[in-house]
Amino acid sequence: MKKNWFSFLIVGSMLGIMGTIALAEDSSHIVSSNIISSSEIQSFTSSSTSEEVMTASSAETTKNTEEMPLKNLQTVDSIQHFYPEQYGVLSKDETFYYETAEDAKDGTNPKEIDDLSSRLVKIVDLYTLDNQSIYHFFSDSDQEGFIEINKIDRTESKKFVTITDKISQNSVYKDMKLEEKVDESLVKNKTLKVQEEFTVNEETYFSLVGTDNKIIGFINKKEASETENAQGAYQSLGSYLNISEKNKDVYQNFEFDKKNNTSNLLNQTFLAKGIYYHSNGENYLSVFNQKNKWIGYINQKDVNLTPNKQGNYQAYGKYVTLTKKNYDIWGNFAWKSKAKAGKYANQTLIAKGIYYHFNGEKYLSLYDNKDNWLGYINANGTTIAEGAQGSYYSYNKFVTIKSKNYDFWNSFKWSKRGSSSSVVNQTFKARGIYYHFNGSKYLSVYDNKGKWLGYINQNAASVANGAQGSYQNFNKYVSVTTNNYSIWQNFDWKKKSSTKNYRNQTLHAKGIYRHYNGEDYYSLFNNKNQWLGYVNKNGVTLAEGRQGIYHSYWKNVTFSSSNYPIWRDFSWKKQNTSFKVSGKTLMARGIYYHFNGSSYYTIYNGNTWVGYINVNAAQNYDMNKLIPNTESLLAVHQITQQKILDSAKRPSSIIDKVLSMPTINRNQITFRDNHFVVSLKGRGLGMDSVKLTAKEIAPGVNYRLLPADQIKGAIPKLKGNQKYIALTFDDGPNPYTTPQLLNILKQKKVKASFFMVGNGVNANPNVAKRVANEGHQIGSHSYSHPQLTGLSTSQIQQEMRATDKAIYYATGKLPKTFRPPYGAINRYVSNVVSKPAIMWSIDTRDWESRNPYMINNVVNNNHHNGVIILLHDIHQPSVNSVSQMIDNLRQKGYQFVTIDELYEMGERPLNGYFSQYRSVRY
């Protein structure tokens, strides 16, 4: 019987796995169970033994029931096995229990329960016997028995209990005596399901079930935080967190409706105001952003909690450059400033870590290339770079490669593209710059055709002030061998001079600029260390030394001096003296224009080289022949006055002295080093002398004595078989009529001569300037148009000098000639004025007739070759007559010339005295 009962229980447990639901008599005790009927028991036990059906899942049931004898197995309707077991308290009003289920059914053999009254018991099974429900229970001392279900006090519950640090874990018991405590790790920060509640010694307890559906223990209701919800009671947390997992759900509620996805919030820092310890074993955080907007519920496994607003440190490992100078670099997140970003402006640093701060900003943890921690900076103050080279910065500066020992790189993976040795000293455009993490700067370099050369360390180059590149020492001598190259004031191409002004001279090229445009420019100095400007190297020829380059000469030279050395070389090793060649004519095959300002012939006696000798040993001018008369000397004086003003730094400060200086004499003029030198010592002009070239002095002297190749273009050449005529205009300039006349002359391509009154020039300087700029000749007509023959010497001088100043200030040139008002001239006036007096051949009397027809009629009846026509540009009828006059005279074969050009026609000196009655010749 004992064995059959044991088998019966095992079979019942096994068949119950296929499970039905049994209903107890008391509806308050509906539970999930494993139930079998008595007929099923008989059928099963008749063909099986307990050993054959024993399994791991039924072992516990077998242990608890194998010694439970029943007198009649057929009376058992069903058995309900509880898993997990249930608990209750034997009613205080009940004094009996039974050792077997049938005794309980029949009410026979009752046992006293005084020692069990009001004590907690474990209920493992529910038996239904003839529709009677009986619990099978165990006490805390493993005493077992059976009793009707209404004799045990218990209430099944749908509540949950949340256990946190605020609830003492010592309040949870694991034994039925309510003495032994549960391991706190099993209940700390958890929400547990309440299976039932019961009262022991007037205290109510909950039985707690874990997620594995096992009883964990018992808690006094007073100590419990009850809730109807599976998520448990809301617990205040106030902790910050970073979203660490992506593609996880953020929940709207605890029905787990989706609100968002963590991928959209990844790495951000939020505030977890509260936490739910859900009964499913997971913890859920109630998350808010910095604007107090609720984000949703997030599983704690998907975040990293932190007590700090900056969130958790996250590895970053990116290179950045600091692009905002006014951002603070913080020493901590209490916002103690460590430095300003400007301290590291443009540097490339490594951001090893990043913080996604609760305030919505990102902060980078910065290190330099020596692994020194610099602090935290708002990411908005930086730019993320593609690599250790940092960010690209627009640079757009010109650089000159100064070292040949650097590489050009294809990329910052250090793939070599070329070498600086192939382009050393050249100038390029650095369009961009990188401030590399390694501490070096790299330029992105292009040539003038837009070709990219690569990246190069900035130490290989020098930054220039412009496209000319950097100044480089040159320290070589050059000879000027062209006429048509500009000498520049600067590299904005403001012209300073021209190579024609230094033709054949040897100059010192102290420096060189290798310009971005591909040309080289020398910085030139003369032998007085005066800077002359920049010139393209193609405009000069590089010399071997200070002597300049060799120029082919091949002329016979007669030596007149015996006091000059003859040099073996330009290290000044003396070969002989000019005494050896004095009075001899030798062949000068070549000439050197030395930097010292002297010129040297290389001379031969037949095919024998004699040596180098200063050209002054060979050439001298007889000044009495070169300047043969007073008129010629006066012309040289005027040329010298103009040269003084052209050479002065402030012409206005010396012009009065220049105009009043005594006429120079021939003794003041010498020829040396290929120039005529006029001495000015003691005249208070700020200069001791001026130099005149042969071309400059030629119009005032017997130019036939000068070398023809040196004065080319200085003397007008008129054809002897051609008829010439000169138009002259007096009394201007007039602001209305003179511009009209200039328009007519420009249209007709005619050059004329204007004799201007000084007060008119001062009143209309721009009109006078236009006359000069358009190539017309300007002479003086006094300042206020008086009759000069009636004035004193000082009055005449005052009239003429005031006019000279007015014309100079307007045009930059002094007038060389004058026309006496009313034609009033005599020898006295001529001597005081000291300018050639230009009279006329045809007086149109336009001032009298005021009639274009009559004016032209006078000209038509009196014209002849070499005529000077007198008109006045202040009268409208006179201006109106000019166009027809020009046409008429051209039809008659005349060409129009200025006064200076007309003088050449008769082979007269250009500045001789001329009147209707007398002309000066030589």
Short mmCIF file of C-alpha atoms in Angstrom, two decimals, residues 372-585:
data_model
loop_
_atom_site.label_atom_id
_atom_site.label_comp_id
_atom_site.label_asym_id
_atom_site.label_seq_id
_atom_site.Cartn_x
_atom_site.Cartn_y
_atom_site.Cartn_z
CA ASN A 372 50.30 66.91 -21.95
CA TRP A 373 46.67 67.28 -20.93
CA LEU A 374 45.47 70.78 -21.79
CA GLY A 375 41.90 70.70 -20.48
CA TYR A 376 38.32 70.50 -21.66
CA ILE A 377 36.93 72.66 -24.48
CA ASN A 378 33.51 73.05 -26.01
CA ALA A 379 33.56 71.18 -29.32
CA ASN A 380 32.06 74.26 -31.01
CA GLY A 381 35.38 76.00 -30.50
CA THR A 382 37.15 73.39 -32.62
CA THR A 383 37.13 71.89 -36.06
CA ILE A 384 37.55 68.17 -36.51
CA ALA A 385 40.43 67.38 -38.83
CA GLU A 386 40.73 64.53 -41.29
CA GLY A 387 43.94 63.43 -39.68
CA ALA A 388 46.99 64.44 -37.71
CA GLN A 389 47.70 67.20 -40.24
CA GLY A 390 44.82 69.21 -38.79
CA SER A 391 42.35 71.35 -40.68
CA TYR A 392 43.02 73.07 -43.97
CA TYR A 393 43.44 76.84 -43.60
CA SER A 394 43.33 79.20 -46.51
CA TYR A 395 46.74 80.90 -46.66
CA ASN A 396 47.24 82.53 -50.07
CA LYS A 397 50.74 83.79 -49.45
CA PHE A 398 53.76 83.77 -51.67
CA VAL A 399 56.72 81.75 -50.48
CA THR A 400 60.25 81.28 -51.71
CA ILE A 401 61.83 77.85 -51.32
CA LYS A 402 65.02 78.49 -49.42
CA SER A 403 66.24 74.96 -48.62
CA LYS A 404 66.99 72.06 -50.91
CA ASN A 405 66.74 69.39 -48.20
CA TYR A 406 62.97 69.04 -47.84
CA ASP A 407 60.48 66.72 -49.50
CA PHE A 408 57.20 67.53 -51.17
CA TRP A 409 54.50 65.07 -50.04
CA ASN A 410 51.54 63.64 -51.96
CA SER A 411 49.59 63.21 -48.74
CA PHE A 412 49.99 63.13 -45.01
CA LYS A 413 50.68 59.43 -45.21
CA TRP A 414 54.12 60.69 -46.30
CA SER A 415 54.15 59.47 -49.87
CA LYS A 416 56.97 61.44 -51.47
CA ARG A 417 56.10 63.60 -54.50
CA GLY A 418 59.30 65.54 -55.12
CA SER A 419 62.21 67.40 -53.57
CA SER A 420 62.76 71.07 -52.79
CA SER A 421 66.21 70.81 -54.39
CA SER A 422 64.62 71.03 -57.84
CA VAL A 423 62.88 74.36 -57.10
CA VAL A 424 65.17 76.00 -54.55
CA ASN A 425 65.02 79.83 -54.61
CA GLN A 426 61.84 79.83 -56.73
CA THR A 427 58.66 81.59 -55.61
CA PHE A 428 55.31 79.81 -55.41
CA LYS A 429 51.82 80.35 -54.05
CA ALA A 430 50.99 78.63 -50.77
CA ARG A 431 47.23 78.45 -51.10
CA GLY A 432 46.72 76.59 -47.83
CA ILE A 433 48.47 75.65 -44.61
CA TYR A 434 48.15 72.76 -42.16
CA TYR A 435 49.22 73.02 -38.51
CA HIS A 436 50.23 69.38 -38.00
CA PHE A 437 49.92 67.56 -34.69
CA ASN A 438 53.65 66.86 -34.87
CA GLY A 439 54.27 70.58 -34.31
CA SER A 440 55.28 71.44 -37.89
CA LYS A 441 53.38 73.50 -40.43
CA TYR A 442 52.86 72.29 -43.97
CA LEU A 443 52.13 74.45 -46.99
CA SER A 444 50.02 73.39 -49.96
CA VAL A 445 52.09 74.81 -52.81
CA TYR A 446 51.15 75.75 -56.41
CA ASP A 447 53.17 77.20 -59.27
CA ASN A 448 52.08 80.14 -61.45
CA LYS A 449 50.30 77.80 -63.86
CA GLY A 450 48.11 76.37 -61.14
CA LYS A 451 50.00 73.08 -60.91
CA TRP A 452 50.06 71.59 -57.42
CA LEU A 453 53.55 70.73 -56.20
CA GLY A 454 52.53 69.02 -52.96
CA TYR A 455 52.79 69.61 -49.22
CA ILE A 456 56.07 70.93 -47.84
CA ASN A 457 57.28 71.80 -44.36
CA GLN A 458 57.10 75.57 -43.89
CA ASN A 459 60.70 75.54 -42.66
CA ALA A 460 61.72 74.89 -46.25
CA ALA A 461 60.33 78.25 -47.35
CA SER A 462 60.32 81.90 -46.43
CA VAL A 463 57.08 83.84 -46.57
CA ALA A 464 57.27 86.81 -48.92
CA ASN A 465 55.48 90.16 -48.81
CA GLY A 466 54.18 89.68 -52.30
CA ALA A 467 54.41 87.83 -55.58
CA GLN A 468 58.03 88.94 -55.96
CA GLY A 469 59.05 86.34 -53.41
CA SER A 470 61.60 86.77 -50.67
CA TYR A 471 64.66 88.98 -50.95
CA GLN A 472 67.80 86.97 -51.61
CA ASN A 473 71.36 88.26 -51.38
CA PHE A 474 72.98 88.41 -54.81
CA ASN A 475 75.93 90.84 -54.60
CA LYS A 476 76.89 90.81 -58.26
CA TYR A 477 77.51 93.47 -60.85
CA VAL A 478 75.45 93.91 -63.99
CA SER A 479 75.71 96.04 -67.10
CA VAL A 480 72.62 97.72 -68.50
CA THR A 481 72.39 96.49 -72.09
CA THR A 482 68.85 97.45 -73.10
CA ASN A 483 66.83 100.62 -73.53
CA ASN A 484 63.28 99.35 -73.24
CA TYR A 485 63.03 97.78 -69.79
CA SER A 486 61.26 99.55 -66.96
CA ILE A 487 62.94 100.00 -63.62
CA TRP A 488 60.24 99.58 -60.98
CA GLN A 489 59.64 101.49 -57.77
CA ASN A 490 57.85 98.48 -56.28
CA PHE A 491 56.23 95.22 -57.25
CA ASP A 492 52.90 96.90 -57.80
CA TRP A 493 54.67 97.93 -61.00
CA LYS A 494 54.93 101.63 -60.31
CA LYS A 495 57.57 102.79 -62.73
CA LYS A 496 60.60 104.53 -61.27
CA SER A 497 62.83 104.82 -64.31
CA SER A 498 63.97 103.04 -67.45
CA THR A 499 67.08 101.15 -68.48
CA LYS A 500 67.65 103.75 -71.20
CA ASN A 501 68.64 106.19 -68.43
CA TYR A 502 71.45 103.83 -67.39
CA ARG A 503 72.43 102.48 -70.77
CA ASN A 504 75.86 100.74 -70.61
CA GLN A 505 76.34 101.64 -66.95
CA THR A 506 77.56 99.03 -64.50
CA LEU A 507 75.38 98.74 -61.41
CA HIS A 508 75.42 96.68 -58.24
CA ALA A 509 72.69 94.05 -57.97
CA LYS A 510 72.73 93.60 -54.22
CA GLY A 511 69.67 91.39 -54.14
CA ILE A 512 67.47 89.29 -56.35
CA TYR A 513 63.77 88.44 -56.28
CA ARG A 514 62.63 85.31 -58.08
CA HIS A 515 59.10 86.38 -58.87
CA TYR A 516 56.04 84.13 -58.94
CA ASN A 517 55.55 85.14 -62.59
CA GLY A 518 58.69 83.19 -63.45
CA GLU A 519 60.96 86.22 -63.91
CA ASP A 520 63.95 87.29 -61.82
CA TYR A 521 64.35 90.90 -60.69
CA TYR A 522 67.53 92.55 -59.47
CA SER A 523 67.59 95.25 -56.79
CA LEU A 524 69.97 97.83 -58.26
CA PHE A 525 72.29 100.33 -56.60
CA ASN A 526 74.69 102.85 -58.09
CA ASN A 527 78.23 103.55 -56.92
CA LYS A 528 76.92 106.04 -54.35
CA ASN A 529 74.84 103.29 -52.78
CA GLN A 530 71.67 104.95 -53.98
CA TRP A 531 68.87 102.48 -54.69
CA LEU A 532 67.71 102.74 -58.30
CA GLY A 533 64.85 100.22 -58.35
CA TYR A 534 64.01 96.72 -59.53
CA VAL A 535 64.76 95.54 -63.06
CA ASN A 536 64.04 92.32 -64.91
CA LYS A 537 67.30 90.43 -65.23
CA ASN A 538 66.72 90.25 -68.99
CA GLY A 539 67.22 94.01 -69.14
CA VAL A 540 70.81 93.72 -67.96
CA THR A 541 73.79 91.44 -68.44
CA LEU A 542 75.61 89.79 -65.57
CA ALA A 543 79.24 90.93 -65.33
CA GLU A 544 82.28 89.14 -63.99
CA GLY A 545 83.15 92.03 -61.74
CA ARG A 546 82.87 95.74 -61.00
CA GLN A 547 84.22 96.61 -64.43
CA GLY A 548 80.98 95.51 -66.05
CA ILE A 549 80.80 93.61 -69.30
CA TYR A 550 82.98 94.00 -72.35
CA HIS A 551 81.43 96.21 -75.06
CA SER A 552 82.78 96.01 -78.58
CA TYR A 553 84.07 99.46 -79.65
CA TRP A 554 86.63 99.22 -82.49
CA LYS A 555 87.47 102.87 -82.86
CA ASN A 556 90.76 104.67 -83.25
CA VAL A 557 91.49 106.82 -80.21
CA THR A 558 94.09 109.56 -79.91
CA PHE A 559 95.53 109.95 -76.40
CA SER A 560 96.10 113.46 -75.22
CA SER A 561 97.04 112.88 -71.57
CA SER A 562 100.20 111.37 -70.15
CA ASN A 563 99.09 111.08 -66.51
CA TYR A 564 96.76 108.05 -66.57
CA PRO A 565 97.77 104.52 -65.56
CA ILE A 566 97.44 101.66 -67.99
CA TRP A 567 96.08 98.67 -66.06
CA ARG A 568 96.86 95.00 -66.52
CA ASP A 569 93.52 93.98 -64.99
CA PHE A 570 90.68 95.35 -62.92
CA SER A 571 92.40 94.37 -59.72
CA TRP A 572 94.37 97.50 -60.56
CA LYS A 573 97.71 95.95 -61.30
CA LYS A 574 99.55 98.71 -63.13
CA GLN A 575 100.99 97.85 -66.53
CA ASN A 576 102.24 101.25 -67.63
CA THR A 577 101.21 104.93 -67.92
CA SER A 578 99.54 106.91 -70.65
CA PHE A 579 102.85 108.69 -71.22
CA LYS A 580 103.77 105.70 -73.33
CA VAL A 581 100.84 106.31 -75.68
CA SER A 582 100.44 110.09 -75.37
CA GLY A 583 99.98 111.66 -78.79
CA LYS A 584 99.47 108.25 -80.39
CA THR A 585 96.36 106.92 -82.04
#
